[in-house]
PDB file of C-alpha atoms in Angstrom:
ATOM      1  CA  UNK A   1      -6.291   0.218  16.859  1.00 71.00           C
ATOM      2  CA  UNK A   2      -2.973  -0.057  14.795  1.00 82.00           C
ATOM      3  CA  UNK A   3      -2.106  -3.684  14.013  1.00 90.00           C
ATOM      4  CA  UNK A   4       0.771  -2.676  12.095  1.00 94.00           C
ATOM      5  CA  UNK A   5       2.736   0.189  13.483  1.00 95.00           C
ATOM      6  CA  UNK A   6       6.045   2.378  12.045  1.00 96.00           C
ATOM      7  CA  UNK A   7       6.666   4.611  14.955  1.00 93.00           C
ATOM      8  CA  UNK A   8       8.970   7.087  12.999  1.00 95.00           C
ATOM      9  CA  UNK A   9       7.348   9.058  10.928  1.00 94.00           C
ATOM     10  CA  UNK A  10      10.649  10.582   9.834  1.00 96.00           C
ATOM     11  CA  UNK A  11      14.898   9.087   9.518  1.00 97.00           C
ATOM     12  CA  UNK A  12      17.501  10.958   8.167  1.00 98.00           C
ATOM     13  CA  UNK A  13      20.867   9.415   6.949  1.00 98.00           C
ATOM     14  CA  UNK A  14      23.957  10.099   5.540  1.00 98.00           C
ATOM     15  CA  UNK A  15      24.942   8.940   2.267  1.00 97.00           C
ATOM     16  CA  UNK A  16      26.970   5.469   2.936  1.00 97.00           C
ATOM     17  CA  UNK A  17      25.835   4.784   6.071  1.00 98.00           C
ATOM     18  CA  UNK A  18      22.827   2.303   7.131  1.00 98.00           C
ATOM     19  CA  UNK A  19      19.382   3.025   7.383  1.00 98.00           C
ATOM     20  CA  UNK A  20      17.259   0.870   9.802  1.00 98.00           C
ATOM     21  CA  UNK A  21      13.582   1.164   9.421  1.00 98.00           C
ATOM     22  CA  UNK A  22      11.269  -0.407  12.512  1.00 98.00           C
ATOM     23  CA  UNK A  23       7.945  -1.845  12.104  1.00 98.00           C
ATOM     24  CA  UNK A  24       5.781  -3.399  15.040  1.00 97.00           C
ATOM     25  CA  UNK A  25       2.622  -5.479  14.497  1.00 97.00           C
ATOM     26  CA  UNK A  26      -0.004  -7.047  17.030  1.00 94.00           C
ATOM     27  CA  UNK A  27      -1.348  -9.851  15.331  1.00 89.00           C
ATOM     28  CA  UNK A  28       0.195 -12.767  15.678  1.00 89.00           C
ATOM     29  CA  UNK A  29      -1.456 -14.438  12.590  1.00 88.00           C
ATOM     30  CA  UNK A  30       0.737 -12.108   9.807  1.00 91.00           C
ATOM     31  CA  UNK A  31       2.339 -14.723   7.663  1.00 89.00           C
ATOM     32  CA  UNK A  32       3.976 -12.365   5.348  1.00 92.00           C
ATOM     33  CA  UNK A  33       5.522  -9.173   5.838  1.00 95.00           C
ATOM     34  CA  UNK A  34       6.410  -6.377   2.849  1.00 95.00           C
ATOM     35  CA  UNK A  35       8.101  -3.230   2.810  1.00 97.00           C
ATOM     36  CA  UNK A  36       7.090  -0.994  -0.007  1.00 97.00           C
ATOM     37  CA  UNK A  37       8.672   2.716  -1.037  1.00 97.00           C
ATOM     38  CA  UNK A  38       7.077   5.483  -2.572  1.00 94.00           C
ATOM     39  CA  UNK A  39       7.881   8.314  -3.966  1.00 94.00           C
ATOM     40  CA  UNK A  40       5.407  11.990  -3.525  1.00 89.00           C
ATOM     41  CA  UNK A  41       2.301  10.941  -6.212  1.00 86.00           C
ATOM     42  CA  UNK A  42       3.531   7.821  -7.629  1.00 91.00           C
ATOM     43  CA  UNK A  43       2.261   4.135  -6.260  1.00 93.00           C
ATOM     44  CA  UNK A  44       4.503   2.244  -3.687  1.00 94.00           C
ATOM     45  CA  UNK A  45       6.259  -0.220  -5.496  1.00 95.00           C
ATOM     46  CA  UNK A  46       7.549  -3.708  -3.576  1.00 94.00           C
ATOM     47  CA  UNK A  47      10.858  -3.560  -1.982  1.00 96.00           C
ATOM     48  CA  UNK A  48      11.183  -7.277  -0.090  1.00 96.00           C
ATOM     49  CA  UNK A  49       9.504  -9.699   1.518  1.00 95.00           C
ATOM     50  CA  UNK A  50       9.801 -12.403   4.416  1.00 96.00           C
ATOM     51  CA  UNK A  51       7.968 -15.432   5.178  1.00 94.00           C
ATOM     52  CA  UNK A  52       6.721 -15.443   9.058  1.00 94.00           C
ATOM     53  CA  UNK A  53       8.785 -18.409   9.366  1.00 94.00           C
ATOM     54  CA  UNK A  54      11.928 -17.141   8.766  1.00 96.00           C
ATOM     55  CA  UNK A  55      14.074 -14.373  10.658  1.00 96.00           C
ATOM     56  CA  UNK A  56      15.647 -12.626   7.208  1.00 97.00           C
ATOM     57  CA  UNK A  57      15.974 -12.387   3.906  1.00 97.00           C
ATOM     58  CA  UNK A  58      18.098 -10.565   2.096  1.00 97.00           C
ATOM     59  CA  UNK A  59      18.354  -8.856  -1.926  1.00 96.00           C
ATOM     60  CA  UNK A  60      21.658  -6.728  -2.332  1.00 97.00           C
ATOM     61  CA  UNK A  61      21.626  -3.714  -0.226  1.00 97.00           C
ATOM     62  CA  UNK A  62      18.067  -4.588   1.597  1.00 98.00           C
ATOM     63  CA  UNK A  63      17.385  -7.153   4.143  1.00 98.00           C
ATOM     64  CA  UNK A  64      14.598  -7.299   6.773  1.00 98.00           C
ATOM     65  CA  UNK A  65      14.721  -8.919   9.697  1.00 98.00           C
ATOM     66  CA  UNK A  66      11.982 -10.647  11.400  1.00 98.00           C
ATOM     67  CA  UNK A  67      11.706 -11.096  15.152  1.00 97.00           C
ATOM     68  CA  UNK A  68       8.722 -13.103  16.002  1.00 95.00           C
ATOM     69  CA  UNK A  69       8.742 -13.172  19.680  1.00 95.00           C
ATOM     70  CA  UNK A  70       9.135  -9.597  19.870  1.00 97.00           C
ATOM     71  CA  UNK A  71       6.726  -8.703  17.017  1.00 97.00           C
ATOM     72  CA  UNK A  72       9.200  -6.593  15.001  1.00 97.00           C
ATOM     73  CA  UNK A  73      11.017  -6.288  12.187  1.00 97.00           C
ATOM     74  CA  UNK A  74      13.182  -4.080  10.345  1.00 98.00           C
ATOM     75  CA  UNK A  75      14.517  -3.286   7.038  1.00 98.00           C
ATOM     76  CA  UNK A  76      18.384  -2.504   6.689  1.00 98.00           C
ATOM     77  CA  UNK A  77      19.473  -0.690   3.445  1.00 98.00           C
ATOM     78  CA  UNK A  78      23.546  -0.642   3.517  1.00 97.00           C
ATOM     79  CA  UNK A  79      24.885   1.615   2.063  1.00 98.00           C
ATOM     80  CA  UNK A  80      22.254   3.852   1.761  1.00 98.00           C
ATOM     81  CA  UNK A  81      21.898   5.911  -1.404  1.00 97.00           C
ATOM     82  CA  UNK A  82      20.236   9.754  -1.893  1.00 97.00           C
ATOM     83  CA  UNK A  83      18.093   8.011  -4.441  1.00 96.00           C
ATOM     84  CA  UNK A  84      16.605   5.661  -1.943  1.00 97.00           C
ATOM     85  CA  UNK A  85      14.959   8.738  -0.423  1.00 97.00           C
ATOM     86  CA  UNK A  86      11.537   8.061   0.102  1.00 97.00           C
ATOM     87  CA  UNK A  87       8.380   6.763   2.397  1.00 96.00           C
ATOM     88  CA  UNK A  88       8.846   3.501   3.280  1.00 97.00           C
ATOM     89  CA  UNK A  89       5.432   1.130   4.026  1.00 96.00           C
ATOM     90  CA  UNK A  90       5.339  -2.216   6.583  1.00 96.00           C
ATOM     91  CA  UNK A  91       2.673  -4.631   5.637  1.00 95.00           C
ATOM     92  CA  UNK A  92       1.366  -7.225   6.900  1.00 93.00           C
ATOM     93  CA  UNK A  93      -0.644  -9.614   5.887  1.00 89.00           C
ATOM     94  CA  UNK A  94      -3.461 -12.001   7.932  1.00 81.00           C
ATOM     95  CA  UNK A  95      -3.924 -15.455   5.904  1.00 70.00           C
ATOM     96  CA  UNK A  96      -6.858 -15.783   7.967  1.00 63.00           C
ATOM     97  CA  UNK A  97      -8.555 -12.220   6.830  1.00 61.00           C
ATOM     98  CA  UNK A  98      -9.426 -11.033   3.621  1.00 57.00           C
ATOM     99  CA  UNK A  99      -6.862 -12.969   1.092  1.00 50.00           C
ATOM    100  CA  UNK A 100      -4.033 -11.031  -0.319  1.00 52.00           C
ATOM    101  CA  UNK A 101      -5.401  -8.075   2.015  1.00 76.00           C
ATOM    102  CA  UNK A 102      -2.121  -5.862   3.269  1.00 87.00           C
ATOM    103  CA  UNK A 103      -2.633  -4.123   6.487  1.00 89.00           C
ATOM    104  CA  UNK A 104      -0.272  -1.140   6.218  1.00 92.00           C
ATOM    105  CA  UNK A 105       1.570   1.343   9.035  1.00 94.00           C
ATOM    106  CA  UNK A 106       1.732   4.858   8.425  1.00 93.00           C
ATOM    107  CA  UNK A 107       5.326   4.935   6.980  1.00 95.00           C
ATOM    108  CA  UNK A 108       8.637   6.280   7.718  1.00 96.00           C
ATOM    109  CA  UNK A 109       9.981   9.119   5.395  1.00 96.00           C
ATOM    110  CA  UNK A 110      13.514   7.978   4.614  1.00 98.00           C
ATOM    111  CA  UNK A 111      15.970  11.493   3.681  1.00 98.00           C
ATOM    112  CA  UNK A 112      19.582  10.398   2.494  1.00 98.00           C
ATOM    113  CA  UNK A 113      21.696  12.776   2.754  1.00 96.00           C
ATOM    114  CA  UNK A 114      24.165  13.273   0.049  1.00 93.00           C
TER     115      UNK A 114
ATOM    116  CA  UNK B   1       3.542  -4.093 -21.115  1.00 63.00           C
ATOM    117  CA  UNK B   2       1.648  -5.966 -18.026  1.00 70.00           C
ATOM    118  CA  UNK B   3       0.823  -3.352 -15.132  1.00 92.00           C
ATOM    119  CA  UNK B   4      -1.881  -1.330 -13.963  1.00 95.00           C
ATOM    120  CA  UNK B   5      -3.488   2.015 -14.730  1.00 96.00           C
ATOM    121  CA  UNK B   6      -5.435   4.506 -13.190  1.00 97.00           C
ATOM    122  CA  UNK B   7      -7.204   8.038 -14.991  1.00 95.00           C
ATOM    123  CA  UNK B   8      -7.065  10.235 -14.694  1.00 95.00           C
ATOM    124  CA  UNK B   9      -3.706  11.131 -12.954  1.00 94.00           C
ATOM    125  CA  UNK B  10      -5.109  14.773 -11.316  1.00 94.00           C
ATOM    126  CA  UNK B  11      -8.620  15.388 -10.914  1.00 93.00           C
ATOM    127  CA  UNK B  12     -10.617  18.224  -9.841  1.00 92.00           C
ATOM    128  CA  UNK B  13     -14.160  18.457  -8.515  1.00 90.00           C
ATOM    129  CA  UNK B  14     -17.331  20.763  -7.109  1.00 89.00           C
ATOM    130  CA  UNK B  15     -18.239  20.147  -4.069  1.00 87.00           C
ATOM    131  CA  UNK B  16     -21.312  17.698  -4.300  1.00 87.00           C
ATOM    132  CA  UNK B  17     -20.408  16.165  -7.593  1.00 90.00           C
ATOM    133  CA  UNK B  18     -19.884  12.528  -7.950  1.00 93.00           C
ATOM    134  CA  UNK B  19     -16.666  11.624  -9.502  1.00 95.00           C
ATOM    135  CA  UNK B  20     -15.401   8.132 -11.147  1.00 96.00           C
ATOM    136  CA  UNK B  21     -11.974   6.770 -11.084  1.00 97.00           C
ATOM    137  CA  UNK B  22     -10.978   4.353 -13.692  1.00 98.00           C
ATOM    138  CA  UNK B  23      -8.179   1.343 -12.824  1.00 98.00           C
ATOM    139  CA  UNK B  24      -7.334  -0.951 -15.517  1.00 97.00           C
ATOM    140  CA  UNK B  25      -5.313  -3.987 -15.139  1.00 97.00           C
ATOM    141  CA  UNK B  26      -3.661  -6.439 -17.286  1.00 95.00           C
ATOM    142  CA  UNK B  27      -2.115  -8.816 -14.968  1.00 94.00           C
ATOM    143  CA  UNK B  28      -4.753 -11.528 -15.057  1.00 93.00           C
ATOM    144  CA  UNK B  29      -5.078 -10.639 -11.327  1.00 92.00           C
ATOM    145  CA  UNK B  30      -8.389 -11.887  -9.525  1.00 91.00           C
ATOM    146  CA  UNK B  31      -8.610  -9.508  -6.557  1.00 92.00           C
ATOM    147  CA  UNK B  32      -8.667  -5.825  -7.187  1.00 94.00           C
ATOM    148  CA  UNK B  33      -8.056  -3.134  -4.142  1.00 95.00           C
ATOM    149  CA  UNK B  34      -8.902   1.045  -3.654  1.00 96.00           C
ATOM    150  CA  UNK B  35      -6.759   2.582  -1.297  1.00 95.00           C
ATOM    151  CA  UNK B  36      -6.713   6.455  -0.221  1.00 95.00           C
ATOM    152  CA  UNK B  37      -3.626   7.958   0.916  1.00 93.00           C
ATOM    153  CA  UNK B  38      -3.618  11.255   2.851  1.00 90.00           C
ATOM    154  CA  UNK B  39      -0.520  12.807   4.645  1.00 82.00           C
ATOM    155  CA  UNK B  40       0.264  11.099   8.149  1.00 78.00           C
ATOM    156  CA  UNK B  41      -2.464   8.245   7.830  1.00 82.00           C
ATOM    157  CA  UNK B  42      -0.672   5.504   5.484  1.00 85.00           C
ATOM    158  CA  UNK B  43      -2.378   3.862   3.323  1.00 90.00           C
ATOM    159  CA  UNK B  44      -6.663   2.390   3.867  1.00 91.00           C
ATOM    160  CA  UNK B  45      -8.735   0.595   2.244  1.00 91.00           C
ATOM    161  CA  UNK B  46     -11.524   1.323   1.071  1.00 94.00           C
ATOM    162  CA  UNK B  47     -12.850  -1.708  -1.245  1.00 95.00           C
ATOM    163  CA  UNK B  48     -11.725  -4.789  -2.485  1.00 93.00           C
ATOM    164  CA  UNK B  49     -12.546  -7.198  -5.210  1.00 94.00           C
ATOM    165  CA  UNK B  50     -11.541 -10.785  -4.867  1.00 90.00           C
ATOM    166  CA  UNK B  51     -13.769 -12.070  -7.756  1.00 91.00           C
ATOM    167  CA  UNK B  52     -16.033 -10.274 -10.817  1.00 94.00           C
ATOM    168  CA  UNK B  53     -19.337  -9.544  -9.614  1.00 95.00           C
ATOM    169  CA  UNK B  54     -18.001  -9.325  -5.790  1.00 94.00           C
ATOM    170  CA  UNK B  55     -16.522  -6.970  -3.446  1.00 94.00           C
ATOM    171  CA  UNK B  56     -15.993  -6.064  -0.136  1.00 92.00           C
ATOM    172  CA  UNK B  57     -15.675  -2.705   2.396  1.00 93.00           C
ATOM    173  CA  UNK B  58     -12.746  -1.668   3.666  1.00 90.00           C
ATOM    174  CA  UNK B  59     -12.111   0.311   6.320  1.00 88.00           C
ATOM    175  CA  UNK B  60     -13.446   3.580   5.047  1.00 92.00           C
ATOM    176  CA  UNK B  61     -16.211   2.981   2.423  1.00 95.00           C
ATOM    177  CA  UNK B  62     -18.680   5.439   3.268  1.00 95.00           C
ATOM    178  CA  UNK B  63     -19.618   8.148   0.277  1.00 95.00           C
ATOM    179  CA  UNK B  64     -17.525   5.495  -1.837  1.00 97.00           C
ATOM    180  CA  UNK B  65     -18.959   3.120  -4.172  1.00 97.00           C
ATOM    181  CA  UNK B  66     -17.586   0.413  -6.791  1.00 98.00           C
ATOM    182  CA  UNK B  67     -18.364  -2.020  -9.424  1.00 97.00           C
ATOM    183  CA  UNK B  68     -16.497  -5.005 -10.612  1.00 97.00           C
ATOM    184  CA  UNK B  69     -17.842  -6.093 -13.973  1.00 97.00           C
ATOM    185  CA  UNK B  70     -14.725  -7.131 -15.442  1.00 96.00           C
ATOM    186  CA  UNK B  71     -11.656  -8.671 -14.227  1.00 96.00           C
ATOM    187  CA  UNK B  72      -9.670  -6.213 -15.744  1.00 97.00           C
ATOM    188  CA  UNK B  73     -11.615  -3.189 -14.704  1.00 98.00           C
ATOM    189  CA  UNK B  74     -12.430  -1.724 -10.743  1.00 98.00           C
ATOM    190  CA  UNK B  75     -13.916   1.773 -11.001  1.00 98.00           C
ATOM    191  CA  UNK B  76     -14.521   3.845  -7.683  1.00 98.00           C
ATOM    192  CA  UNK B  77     -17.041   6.445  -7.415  1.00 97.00           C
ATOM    193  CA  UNK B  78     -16.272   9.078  -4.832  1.00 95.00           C
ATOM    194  CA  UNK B  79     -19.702  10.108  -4.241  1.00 93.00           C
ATOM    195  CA  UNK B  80     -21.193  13.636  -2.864  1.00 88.00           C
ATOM    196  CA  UNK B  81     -21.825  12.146   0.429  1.00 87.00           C
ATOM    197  CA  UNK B  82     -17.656  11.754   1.025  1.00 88.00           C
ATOM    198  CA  UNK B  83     -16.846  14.328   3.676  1.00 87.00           C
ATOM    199  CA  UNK B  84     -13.520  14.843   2.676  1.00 90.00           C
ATOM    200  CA  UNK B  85     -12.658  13.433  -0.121  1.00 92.00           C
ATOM    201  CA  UNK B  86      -9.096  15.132  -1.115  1.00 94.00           C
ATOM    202  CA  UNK B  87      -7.028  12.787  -1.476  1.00 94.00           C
ATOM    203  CA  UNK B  88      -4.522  10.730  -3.024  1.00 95.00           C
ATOM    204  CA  UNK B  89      -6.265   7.352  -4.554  1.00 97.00           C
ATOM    205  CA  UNK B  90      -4.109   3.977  -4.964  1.00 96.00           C
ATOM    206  CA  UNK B  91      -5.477   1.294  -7.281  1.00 97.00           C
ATOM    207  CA  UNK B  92      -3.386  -2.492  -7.010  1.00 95.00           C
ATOM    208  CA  UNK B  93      -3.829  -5.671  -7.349  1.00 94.00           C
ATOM    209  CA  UNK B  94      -2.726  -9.236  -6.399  1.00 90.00           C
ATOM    210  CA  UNK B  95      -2.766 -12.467  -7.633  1.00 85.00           C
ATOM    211  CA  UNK B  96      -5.253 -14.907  -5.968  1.00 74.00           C
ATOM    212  CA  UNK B  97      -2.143 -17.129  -4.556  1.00 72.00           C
ATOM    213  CA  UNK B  98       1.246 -15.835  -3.510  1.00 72.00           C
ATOM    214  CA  UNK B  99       3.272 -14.161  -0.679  1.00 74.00           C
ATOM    215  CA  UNK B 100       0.032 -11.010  -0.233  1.00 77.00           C
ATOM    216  CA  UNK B 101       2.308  -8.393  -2.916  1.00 86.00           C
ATOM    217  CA  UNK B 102       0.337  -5.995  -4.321  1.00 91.00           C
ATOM    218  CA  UNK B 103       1.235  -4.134  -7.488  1.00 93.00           C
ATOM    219  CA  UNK B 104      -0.069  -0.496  -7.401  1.00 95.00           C
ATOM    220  CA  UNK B 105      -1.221   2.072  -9.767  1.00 96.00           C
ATOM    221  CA  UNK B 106       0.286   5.325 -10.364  1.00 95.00           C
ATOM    222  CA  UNK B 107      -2.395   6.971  -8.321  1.00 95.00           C
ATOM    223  CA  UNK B 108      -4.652   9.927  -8.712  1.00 96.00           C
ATOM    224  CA  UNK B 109      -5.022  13.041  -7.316  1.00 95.00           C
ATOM    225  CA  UNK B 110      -8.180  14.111  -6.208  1.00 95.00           C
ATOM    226  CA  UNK B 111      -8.943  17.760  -5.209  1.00 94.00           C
ATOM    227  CA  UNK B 112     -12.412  18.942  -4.080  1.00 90.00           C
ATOM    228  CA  UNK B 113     -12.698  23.020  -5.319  1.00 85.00           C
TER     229      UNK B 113
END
């Protein structure tokens, strides 16, 4: 039972244009949400971040957006870049589990195309 | 430089032969996490470490085991009785308080001959 779900495993894009990666969860006790990127045998490294009490945040070409009531959120990247090919992670995590525990989906495999 | 690290970065192992993976960290970071990695399935846990002394199962800790001795130090042992352990191993951390990031490891490759 997926609490934290990225229904595309794959999204391709051309260079310039915007790439909008989804991300579902179930629980409604997630107080923080991440998106990580990783690159083929390296370690995801931390992208951005939003609180679960506000609906975006923004750090130069990324922003996520949080929609509580629907349980989703997304992460723009504008314009996109062939360098930001990658797999991109949602996390979430449950304040009232395991602290600092991230529940993770199964990522989407970003391709830029140049 | 503050960060984590994992050894060794490609390992290669018998079947039925236990195998250790060491993760170092110098972050002063309380809670320690394993995660595997295999195509398709994201990212699971299989132990965590909040405190020295103390840790916890993830979702997938069978033929796994772990120690927590130091704060800097989480070793996992991928033990004989893993069915299928090939796999690509994540090491991170996190700082008791904060937003739940996680600073990871470079990884390492397991492959079962």
């Amino acid at each position: 039972d997926q609490q934290v779900k990225q229904n595309s495993p794959s999204l391709s894009v051309q260079e310039g244009r915007i790439s909008i990666l989804n991300c579902d969860y179930t629980n409604s006790m997630f107080d923080y949400f991440l998106w990580y990127k990783k690159y083929p045998a390296e370690g995801p490294t931390f992208l951005i971040s939003i609180s679960s009490i506000k609906d975006k945040n923004e750090d130069g070409r990324f922003t996520v957006f949080l929609n509580k009531s629907a349980k989703h959120l997304s992460l723009h990247i504008v314009p996109s870049q062939p360098g930001d090919s990658a797999v991109y992670f949602c996390a979430a995590r449950d304040y009232g589990g395991s602290q600092g525990n991230l529940i993770f989906g199964k990522g989407t495999k970003l391709s830029v195309k140049p | 430089d503050g960060g984590i690290t994992q050894s060794p970065k490609y390992l290669f192992r018998k079947e039925g032969q236990n195998v250790t993976l060491s993760c170092e960290q110098n972050l002063n970071h309380d809670a320690m996490y394993w995660y595997r990695q295999d195509p398709g399935q994201g990212l699971r846990l299989i132990y965590y470490s909040q405190i020295v002394n103390d840790f916890q199962k993830g979702d997938i800790a069978e033929g796994y085991s772990v120690s927590r001795e130091k704060k800097e130090s989480f070793p996992l042992t991928v033990t004989s009785a893993q069915k299928n352990p090939t796999a690509f191993y994540l090491c991170a951390s996190s700082p008791t308080r904060g937003t739940g990031e996680l600073f990871f490891g470079e990884g390492s490759r397991l492959t079962v001959l």
